[in-house]
Amino acid sequence: MSTQTEPKKPLNEFEAGLDKADKAVASFAQDDKTLTHVLRKFLRDYPTTIPALVLIMSVLFFGAFANNFMTPGTLSLVLKQVTVTGIVAVAQTLIILTAGIDLSVGAILVLSSIIMGKLSVDLGLPPFLAISIGLFFGGLMGWFNGILVTVIKLPPFIVTLGTLSIFTALKLWYSASQSIRGSDIRETAPSLLFFGERISFGGFQITYGVVALLVLAGLVYYMLNHTAWGRHVMAIGDDPDAAMLSGIRINRTLVSVYAFAGLICAFGGWAAAGRVGSISPIGFDDVNLQSITAVVIGGTSLFGGRGSVIGSVLGAIIVGVFTTGLSLGGVDDYWQQFAAGCLVLVAVALDQWLRRATK
Amino acid sequence: MTNVQPILSARGLMKRYGQVVAMNGADFDLYPGEITAVIGDNGAGKSTLIKALSGAVVPDHGQIFLEGKEVHFKRPDDARNAGIETVYQNLALSPALSIADNMFLGREWRKPGLLGKVFRKMDHARMQDFARDKLNDLGLMTIQNINQAVETLSGGQRQGVAVARAAAFGSKVIILDEPTAALGVKESRRVLELIQDVRSRGIPIILISHNMPHVFELADRIHVHRLGQRLCVIDPKKHTMSDAVAYMTGAKEPDTELELA
């Protein structure tokens, strides 16, 4: 049967010419130096540059063309207005990085803040305890989303569409569709309104909510870029199969992402109470879409795996600058929405252009 | 030869996907310091066998032994922790992450002291140095930037990164699934040299390939898989490629004594 005579290392005939071939394996052709290529590479390496530039340009633009825009008062107002959207956008970024989407963020936010308010105002719990319980329930709602996404394996869009209705119903039931008045809160639990208080310097009035947003964004940035958990979140959004084969516990990580996002939303509920000064079961209905808008304008890809939380905060501020700037310029409400819509489309188009690595 | 204890072996592995029987009592043996190639027709159950050995699939029945001790892999990281590294056909790299991030995905090193323990800070610098060293060892370091996203690399470079990752961490066994399938002639040759390089360090390798010249060049033994079972194990020095193809496709039955080889 065996008639083969084997040389020690048979070099197949068709490979004989290889000896003369270039032995370098992984050398790079010099990158194309045309302006578009250089620009694209730079933007791909530092994706937050785009929202940062857009923000600077829009601030300068409205500073030049809208009355009273470039004043400390207006700029502080913009920041104050984007506090809640910004905080929710941080949570939304985490979810979108895993290639998911969370439509229930607004409902979690409102329900958590109602829990905090009812417990402290109606039941007279110490504010610290009431807030902790509210945060816990926020995390629990997020965890529930995460379980549905991982264990039942439903698409995140469907899961959070369902829980959006469920949490909305629960918030109306628990609050009996009644607001908790600001005066009651101030009397019994003033620390619920902590994030509405402000620090003043030189005409600027920065609320603690804005500070909290920046600290939170910094914390999540650190978690995403300097901890293994952050790498895993990115990897799961990028390619779940590859992440699984690399030994990442996908379900565990995803559940932690959803739960953490819920916790952040509950925190946003606390900040929202301070921002508005009272707690209403029907407020913050549009924060879902606003948070997604902010994330997308901030350069995070809806396909997962790419993006940054800093970009999302910048995205939220950009929307705030546009709406405030346009209304100061005397532009009607619906044109403000129009502008926000255009921003989203431009942002997504840009993302697609960057992702096309060749040509 | 039969007195040597196999480093990795499997007995009677079964796996069904609904009505489809992917493995029907498959056996497998890998001996220390050797390259065992697994060949078989499409649908013979090679991939399922490999996935069972690497923890990506949990077999319905059967046993897997690593160094004589029975192991139960529930997840790929179980197998990785046991020292079995796998380079999958699709490479299992995360395109948007950097080369260094990919090499350490799922086993990141943390900073020593408080920063690592309490704040869970990763040790980027040390991981990058290690990744650079490993790529250098395998002669892959014409890649200038270890922080480059994997998606910017060519197919051969990605393969190199995946092999380097396996070689860097695979302490007991390395499994390579179709390592040259997507590569050109020159790049294939480079990967084959990489494989020999890894073997020369004493790490046994399981090689799955459809490329008979590559299999016959590298393998110490060839495991022929057919219809979800091990049909026979042949010695590439005593058999021709056409023998192997004949066994694999069922055109020829192997002699009975071969099954013990």
XYZ file of C-alpha atoms in Angstrom:
620
model
C 0.000 0.000 0.000
C 2.759 2.412 0.809
C 4.812 3.264 -2.182
C 5.519 6.793 -1.138
C 9.079 7.925 -0.683
C 9.014 10.895 1.564
C 11.644 13.573 1.675
C 11.864 15.126 5.112
C 10.221 18.366 4.121
C 8.428 18.206 0.846
C 8.240 21.573 -0.759
C 5.287 21.284 -3.048
C 6.090 21.811 -6.639
C 3.891 24.801 -7.077
C 5.610 26.464 -4.185
C 9.138 26.035 -5.551
C 9.281 29.599 -6.754
C 8.634 30.879 -3.277
C 12.290 30.875 -2.279
C 12.861 33.797 -4.498
C 9.772 35.598 -3.322
C 9.769 38.502 -0.977
C 9.987 37.070 2.529
C 8.407 40.002 4.300
C 5.019 38.953 5.508
C 3.165 41.773 6.988
C 4.665 44.890 5.611
C 2.335 47.791 5.067
C 2.035 49.732 1.931
C 2.476 53.311 2.921
C -0.881 54.776 3.614
C -2.385 56.793 0.862
C -1.459 60.349 1.641
C -4.316 62.091 -0.082
C -6.168 64.468 2.169
C -9.355 62.424 2.413
C -7.448 59.315 3.451
C -5.428 61.080 6.095
C -8.552 62.777 7.361
C -10.487 59.553 7.438
C -7.771 57.688 9.272
C -7.564 60.460 11.843
C -11.308 60.482 12.352
C -11.375 56.712 12.661
C -8.641 56.774 15.278
C -10.178 59.660 17.205
C -13.913 59.432 16.565
C -14.863 61.998 19.218
C -13.172 64.701 17.149
C -16.259 65.044 14.977
C -18.803 65.830 17.697
C -16.217 68.043 19.388
C -15.672 70.034 16.187
C -19.400 70.212 15.477
C -19.983 71.494 18.994
C -17.322 74.187 18.717
C -18.555 75.275 15.305
C -22.195 75.390 16.352
C -21.368 77.376 19.487
C -19.388 79.854 17.364
C -22.135 79.977 14.757
C -24.921 80.738 17.216
C -22.619 83.081 19.093
C -22.270 85.099 15.921
C -25.866 84.984 14.719
C -28.154 84.600 17.736
C -28.623 87.375 20.216
C -27.481 86.731 23.757
C -26.204 83.246 22.937
C -22.575 83.818 23.934
C -23.455 84.772 27.492
C -22.637 82.801 30.628
C -26.339 82.649 31.413
C -27.324 81.023 28.112
C -24.423 78.619 28.090
C -25.243 77.536 31.648
C -28.849 77.104 30.588
C -27.854 74.834 27.717
C -25.827 72.660 30.069
C -28.641 72.567 32.586
C -31.119 71.545 29.907
C -29.039 68.628 28.680
C -28.304 67.178 32.124
C -30.979 64.499 32.094
C -30.655 63.670 28.408
C -26.907 63.451 28.872
C -27.139 61.056 31.798
C -29.601 58.840 29.960
C -27.401 59.034 26.852
C -24.540 57.582 28.909
C -26.748 54.595 29.750
C -27.938 54.363 26.157
C -24.321 54.381 24.911
C -23.529 51.281 26.923
C -26.513 49.454 25.453
C -25.851 50.598 21.894
C -22.196 49.572 22.160
C -23.434 46.002 22.613
C -25.451 46.441 19.386
C -28.666 46.732 21.381
C -31.077 49.562 21.985
C -33.062 50.543 25.049
C -36.440 52.166 24.552
C -37.399 51.835 28.199
C -34.792 54.267 29.583
C -37.301 57.095 30.016
C -39.837 54.874 31.785
C -37.148 53.503 34.122
C -36.047 57.055 34.881
C -39.536 58.288 35.748
C -40.573 55.193 37.692
C -37.377 55.308 39.766
C -37.839 58.975 40.577
C -41.473 58.334 41.579
C -40.294 55.550 43.882
C -37.762 57.897 45.463
C -40.377 60.641 45.839
C -43.226 58.498 47.136
C -41.048 56.672 49.652
C -39.608 59.842 51.122
C -42.619 62.167 50.871
C -45.543 59.783 51.469
C -43.920 57.138 53.637
C -41.449 59.457 55.304
C -38.417 57.233 54.731
C -35.094 59.000 55.170
C -34.125 60.422 51.750
C -30.901 58.429 51.663
C -32.836 55.185 51.997
C -35.545 56.255 49.543
C -32.940 57.191 46.945
C -31.061 53.921 47.442
C -34.261 51.943 46.976
C -35.084 53.958 43.848
C -31.620 53.265 42.439
C -32.021 49.594 43.288
C -35.317 49.381 41.409
C -33.773 51.153 38.426
C -31.040 48.530 38.349
C -33.644 45.802 38.769
C -35.651 47.028 35.783
C -32.496 47.113 33.691
C -31.600 43.636 34.926
C -35.038 42.429 33.853
C -34.395 43.795 30.338
C -31.040 42.049 30.336
C -32.536 38.718 31.373
C -35.112 38.914 28.595
C -32.411 39.743 26.053
C -30.008 36.987 27.111
C -32.025 34.128 28.575
C -35.199 34.392 26.506
C -33.083 35.643 23.603
C -35.460 38.293 22.322
C -34.132 41.205 20.274
C -33.381 44.215 22.507
C -35.692 46.411 20.449
C -38.686 44.167 21.162
C -37.765 43.579 24.801
C -37.484 47.248 25.632
C -40.539 48.137 23.556
C -42.455 45.717 25.780
C -40.914 46.854 29.037
C -41.461 50.477 27.997
C -45.211 49.794 28.132
C -44.929 47.747 31.301
C -42.869 50.323 33.195
C -45.078 53.130 31.901
C -48.164 51.343 33.202
C -46.463 50.682 36.546
C -45.447 54.303 36.955
C -49.007 55.526 36.292
C -50.413 52.942 38.700
C -47.918 53.578 41.475
C -48.176 57.355 41.256
C -51.956 57.222 40.688
C -51.173 59.636 37.848
C -50.375 62.364 40.341
C -47.289 64.511 40.551
C -45.336 64.914 43.751
C -45.276 68.628 44.400
C -42.015 70.477 44.712
C -43.072 72.132 47.949
C -43.717 68.745 49.560
C -40.346 67.465 48.468
C -38.569 70.580 49.718
C -40.249 70.158 53.076
C -39.576 66.475 53.683
C -36.689 65.425 51.483
C -34.695 68.367 50.132
C -31.782 66.118 49.199
C -33.945 64.710 46.398
C -33.530 68.088 44.747
C -29.783 68.238 45.387
C -28.842 68.117 41.702
C -30.848 71.254 40.980
C -28.684 73.362 43.243
C -26.013 75.383 41.596
C -22.508 76.654 41.938
C -21.998 80.168 40.618
C -18.821 81.658 39.283
C -18.452 84.654 37.023
C -21.986 84.625 35.697
C -21.947 80.872 35.087
C -24.436 78.891 37.114
C -23.533 75.250 36.979
C -25.940 72.856 38.658
C -24.670 69.839 40.554
C -26.559 67.827 37.941
C -24.142 69.021 35.263
C -21.204 68.115 37.501
C -22.749 64.707 38.105
C -23.154 64.175 34.362
C -19.485 64.945 33.771
C -18.335 62.716 36.629
C -20.579 59.891 35.434
C -19.297 60.209 31.864
C -15.736 60.118 33.187
C -16.478 57.019 35.238
C -18.066 55.151 32.333
C -15.234 56.233 30.041
C -12.791 54.723 32.509
C -14.800 51.516 32.741
C -15.010 51.155 28.972
C -11.390 51.890 28.218
C -9.437 50.766 31.227
C -11.195 47.712 32.550
C -11.574 44.251 31.081
C -15.337 44.620 31.408
C -15.223 47.550 28.984
C -13.214 45.581 26.434
C -15.746 42.771 26.697
C -18.658 45.156 26.132
C -16.972 46.438 22.980
C -16.091 42.948 21.765
C -19.651 41.684 22.243
C -21.058 44.542 20.199
C -18.410 44.078 17.563
C -18.767 40.359 16.968
C -20.649 38.267 19.528
C -19.475 34.930 18.119
C -15.839 35.935 18.231
C -16.334 37.249 21.753
C -17.901 33.967 22.854
C -15.097 31.914 21.312
C -12.572 34.206 22.994
C -13.959 33.004 26.276
C -16.105 35.998 27.214
C -19.222 35.207 29.236
C -21.579 37.021 26.912
C -24.807 36.651 28.860
C -23.277 37.663 32.129
C -21.698 40.748 30.574
C -24.886 41.729 28.742
C -27.020 41.429 31.856
C -24.521 43.584 33.730
C -24.693 46.192 30.956
C -28.496 46.383 31.054
C -28.592 46.451 34.838
C -25.939 49.149 34.985
C -27.830 51.161 32.358
C -30.974 50.862 34.497
C -29.039 52.071 37.514
C -27.767 55.073 35.563
C -31.327 55.864 34.430
C -32.506 55.765 38.043
C -29.695 58.131 38.893
C -30.952 60.267 36.011
C -34.353 60.194 37.723
C -32.805 61.665 40.832
C -31.098 64.343 38.754
C -34.380 64.977 36.905
C -36.174 65.639 40.185
C -33.626 68.332 40.942
C -33.747 69.705 37.410
C -37.554 70.117 37.379
C -38.077 70.697 41.079
C -40.940 68.220 41.293
C -41.677 64.670 40.210
C -44.280 64.084 37.536
C -45.305 60.682 36.155
C -45.741 62.122 32.678
C -42.509 64.037 32.299
C -39.488 62.965 30.259
C -41.476 61.073 27.659
C -39.179 62.037 24.840
C -35.920 61.270 26.641
C -35.812 57.839 24.937
C -35.453 59.237 21.466
C -33.392 62.186 22.640
C -30.861 59.855 24.214
C -30.592 57.803 21.029
C -30.177 61.022 19.040
C -27.387 62.150 21.346
C -25.598 58.807 21.102
C -25.780 58.743 17.332
C -24.667 62.347 16.914
C -21.828 61.527 19.286
C -20.493 59.048 16.760
C -21.422 55.739 18.384
C -22.372 53.174 15.792
C -25.829 51.616 16.065
C -24.237 48.389 14.853
C -22.276 48.131 18.073
C -18.664 47.887 19.085
C -17.585 51.390 18.167
C -18.172 54.647 19.875
C -17.474 56.583 22.988
C -19.406 57.874 25.926
C -17.720 61.266 25.712
C -19.128 61.604 22.197
C -22.629 60.934 23.513
C -22.360 63.696 26.098
C -21.075 66.023 23.382
C -23.975 64.871 21.202
C -26.469 65.775 23.909
C -24.873 69.198 24.291
C -24.911 69.750 20.511
C -28.672 69.150 20.426
C -29.051 71.535 23.364
C -26.972 74.191 21.598
C -29.063 73.862 18.446
C -32.436 74.082 20.142
C -31.430 76.969 22.397
C -29.568 78.762 19.627
C -32.413 78.430 17.169
C -35.025 79.560 19.642
C -32.891 82.570 20.570
C -32.611 83.256 16.846
C -36.390 83.333 16.718
C -36.765 80.062 14.808
C -39.945 78.077 15.393
C -40.053 74.889 17.416
C -40.607 72.611 14.474
C -37.530 73.878 12.674
C -35.533 73.011 15.772
C -36.716 69.449 15.465
C -35.950 69.598 11.758
C -32.362 70.592 12.567
C -31.979 67.775 15.102
C -33.218 65.303 12.488
C -30.689 66.565 9.946
C -27.907 66.198 12.531
C -28.790 62.550 13.086
C -28.805 61.767 9.380
C -25.471 63.488 8.821
C -23.971 61.670 11.807
C -25.047 58.241 10.586
C -23.920 58.961 7.029
C -20.529 59.975 8.391
C -20.306 56.791 10.438
C -20.989 54.687 7.354
C -18.375 56.576 5.367
C -15.764 56.020 8.068
C -16.514 52.337 8.369
C -15.856 51.695 4.725
C -12.216 50.927 5.311
C -11.276 50.643 1.661
C -11.865 52.993 -1.233
C 4.427 4.419 20.352
C 1.273 3.040 21.908
C 2.864 3.156 25.369
C 2.893 6.917 25.347
C -0.098 8.374 27.079
C -2.074 10.695 24.822
C -2.144 14.276 26.055
C -5.666 14.817 24.815
C -8.101 12.075 23.980
C -11.790 11.554 23.518
C -13.931 8.451 23.699
C -17.369 7.858 22.262
C -18.378 11.445 21.674
C -21.963 11.870 20.489
C -23.702 15.012 19.400
C -27.022 15.519 17.707
C -28.466 18.686 16.305
C -32.152 17.813 16.116
C -32.318 14.997 13.562
C -28.769 15.446 12.384
C -26.121 13.279 13.989
C -22.920 15.276 13.907
C -20.833 12.895 16.003
C -21.632 9.261 16.376
C -19.252 7.817 18.916
C -16.161 9.649 17.800
C -12.782 8.814 19.344
C -9.714 10.968 19.210
C -6.101 10.862 20.398
C -3.374 13.452 20.380
C 0.137 12.473 21.483
C 2.690 14.783 23.081
C 4.858 16.779 20.715
C 3.013 15.688 17.609
C 0.862 17.247 14.960
C -2.277 15.249 14.377
C -4.215 16.254 11.317
C -7.955 15.677 11.126
C -9.303 15.189 7.638
C -12.754 14.291 6.440
C -15.360 15.162 3.910
C -17.701 18.071 4.378
C -20.292 17.153 6.967
C -18.198 14.340 8.418
C -18.315 16.047 11.810
C -14.776 17.408 11.999
C -15.871 20.801 13.205
C -18.145 19.385 15.863
C -15.351 17.136 17.121
C -12.996 20.098 17.318
C -15.579 22.265 18.997
C -16.174 19.587 21.597
C -12.436 19.529 22.323
C -12.281 23.315 22.552
C -15.370 23.733 24.696
C -17.504 25.499 22.090
C -19.884 22.519 21.904
C -20.890 20.290 24.799
C -21.215 16.686 23.592
C -24.362 14.751 24.514
C -22.363 11.683 25.507
C -18.772 10.617 25.736
C -15.652 11.539 27.636
C -12.715 13.843 27.051
C -9.399 13.300 28.819
C -6.639 15.831 29.191
C -3.384 14.250 30.388
C -5.337 11.208 31.508
C -7.801 13.142 33.645
C -11.379 13.485 32.553
C -12.452 17.056 31.815
C -15.853 18.633 31.216
C -15.721 21.769 29.119
C -18.898 23.817 29.314
C -17.558 26.953 27.680
C -14.575 27.915 25.542
C -12.926 29.588 28.522
C -12.954 26.259 30.417
C -10.806 24.755 27.702
C -8.633 27.842 27.560
C -8.046 27.730 31.270
C -7.008 24.112 30.900
C -4.344 25.157 28.371
C -6.122 24.357 25.115
C -6.084 27.217 22.629
C -8.049 27.190 19.410
C -7.657 29.175 16.213
C -11.073 29.004 14.612
C -11.636 29.184 10.908
C -13.278 32.580 11.298
C -10.393 33.487 13.639
C -12.649 34.798 16.439
C -11.012 38.199 16.387
C -12.883 41.347 17.227
C -12.373 43.649 14.231
C -12.694 47.031 15.927
C -10.361 46.166 18.804
C -6.605 46.475 18.578
C -4.133 43.638 18.098
C -3.104 43.773 21.750
C -6.708 43.900 22.974
C -7.547 40.908 20.835
C -4.648 38.835 22.098
C -5.772 39.429 25.666
C -9.508 39.328 25.101
C -11.079 37.387 27.951
C -7.858 37.235 30.004
C -6.807 40.812 30.481
C -3.980 41.581 32.866
C -4.640 44.073 35.580
C -2.306 46.573 37.147
C -0.659 45.404 40.331
C -1.742 46.857 43.642
C -4.696 49.043 44.456
C -5.323 50.273 40.912
C -5.823 46.767 39.629
C -7.571 45.240 42.617
C -10.007 47.990 43.504
C -10.289 50.007 40.312
C -9.801 47.026 38.007
C -7.441 49.007 35.822
C -5.951 47.030 32.972
C -2.211 47.046 32.480
C -2.150 48.297 28.893
C 1.611 48.792 28.794
C 2.491 45.311 29.966
C -0.066 43.672 27.668
C 1.214 45.622 24.687
C 4.812 44.642 25.413
C 3.848 41.007 25.745
C 1.815 41.055 22.536
C 4.679 42.724 20.683
C 7.151 40.129 21.980
C 4.946 37.248 20.930
C 4.393 38.617 17.451
C 8.145 39.201 17.216
C 8.839 35.624 18.267
C 6.798 34.395 15.359
C 8.445 36.851 13.001
C 5.245 38.804 12.491
C 6.448 42.144 13.627
C 6.386 44.102 10.459
C 3.104 45.293 11.876
C 4.222 48.648 13.201
C 1.495 49.442 15.593
C 0.241 47.018 18.191
C -2.716 49.317 18.835
C -3.917 49.096 15.296
C -7.455 47.793 14.856
C -7.507 44.230 13.558
C -9.861 45.228 10.737
C -7.050 47.236 9.156
C -4.893 44.108 8.755
C -4.772 41.828 5.738
C -6.100 38.270 5.910
C -2.643 36.796 6.404
C -1.812 39.256 9.152
C -5.033 38.459 10.977
C -4.247 34.776 10.732
C -0.830 35.554 12.152
C -2.364 37.411 15.084
C -4.750 34.538 15.786
C -1.944 31.965 15.649
C 0.277 34.164 17.805
C -2.514 34.442 20.362
C -2.891 30.672 20.490
C 0.859 30.102 20.622
C 1.280 32.658 23.387
C -1.265 31.135 25.726
C -1.710 27.516 24.635
C 0.318 25.673 27.203
C -0.882 22.124 26.451
C -2.626 21.879 23.084
C -3.216 24.137 20.116
C -6.095 23.487 17.739
C -5.992 25.023 14.276
C -9.140 24.913 12.164
C -8.383 25.412 8.459
C -5.491 27.778 9.115
C -4.595 28.183 5.463
C -8.014 28.049 3.816
C -8.315 31.784 3.279
C -4.691 32.467 2.429
C -2.602 32.856 -0.670
C 0.374 30.638 -1.480
C 2.966 32.824 0.165
C 0.921 33.516 3.252
C 0.068 29.817 3.616
C 3.738 28.981 3.562
C 4.345 31.508 6.314
C 1.581 30.056 8.473
C 2.918 26.527 7.934
C 6.306 27.721 9.129
C 4.589 29.240 12.144
C 2.950 25.911 12.900
C 6.282 24.068 12.680
C 7.793 26.695 14.865
C 5.124 26.114 17.497
C 5.576 22.356 17.310
C 9.324 22.692 17.736
C 8.603 24.178 21.152
C 6.986 20.905 22.118
C 3.357 21.962 22.000
C 1.177 19.374 20.281
C -1.144 20.606 17.572
C -4.434 19.466 16.089
C -4.684 20.589 12.491
C -7.912 20.514 10.534
C -7.403 21.038 6.845
C -8.702 20.194 3.424
C -5.364 20.886 1.881
C -3.738 17.466 1.448
C -0.241 18.748 0.580
C -0.218 20.788 3.769
C -1.552 17.927 5.839
C 0.996 15.488 4.489
C 3.793 17.947 4.956
C 3.078 18.763 8.580
C 1.272 15.903 10.228
C 2.802 13.069 12.250
C -0.491 11.226 12.164
C -3.622 11.691 10.152
C -6.969 11.061 11.744
C -9.528 10.254 9.046
C -13.036 11.236 10.065
C -16.038 9.799 8.320
C -19.748 9.796 9.142
C -19.261 11.194 12.607
C -16.626 8.664 13.625
C -12.910 8.066 13.510
C -12.460 5.792 10.544
C -8.755 5.199 10.990
C -5.480 6.879 11.820
C -2.839 6.717 9.128
C 0.841 7.510 8.993
C 1.561 10.061 6.261
C 4.887 8.390 5.520
C 3.234 5.093 4.694
C 0.232 6.314 2.780
C -0.315 8.491 -0.237
C -2.605 11.408 -0.529
C -4.887 9.460 -2.790
C -5.182 6.733 -0.124
C -6.242 9.345 2.354
C -8.789 10.846 0.007
C -10.134 7.393 -0.779
C -10.643 6.589 2.916
C -12.162 9.935 3.625
C -14.718 9.697 0.837
C -15.486 6.034 1.394
C -14.046 4.942 -1.945
C -11.815 2.494 -0.108
C -12.095 0.734 3.256
C -8.981 0.810 5.431
C -7.379 -2.460 6.574
C -8.658 -3.429 9.973
C -5.305 -3.209 11.743
C -5.064 0.429 10.721
C -7.737 1.432 13.119
C -5.353 0.754 15.969
C -2.496 2.697 14.480
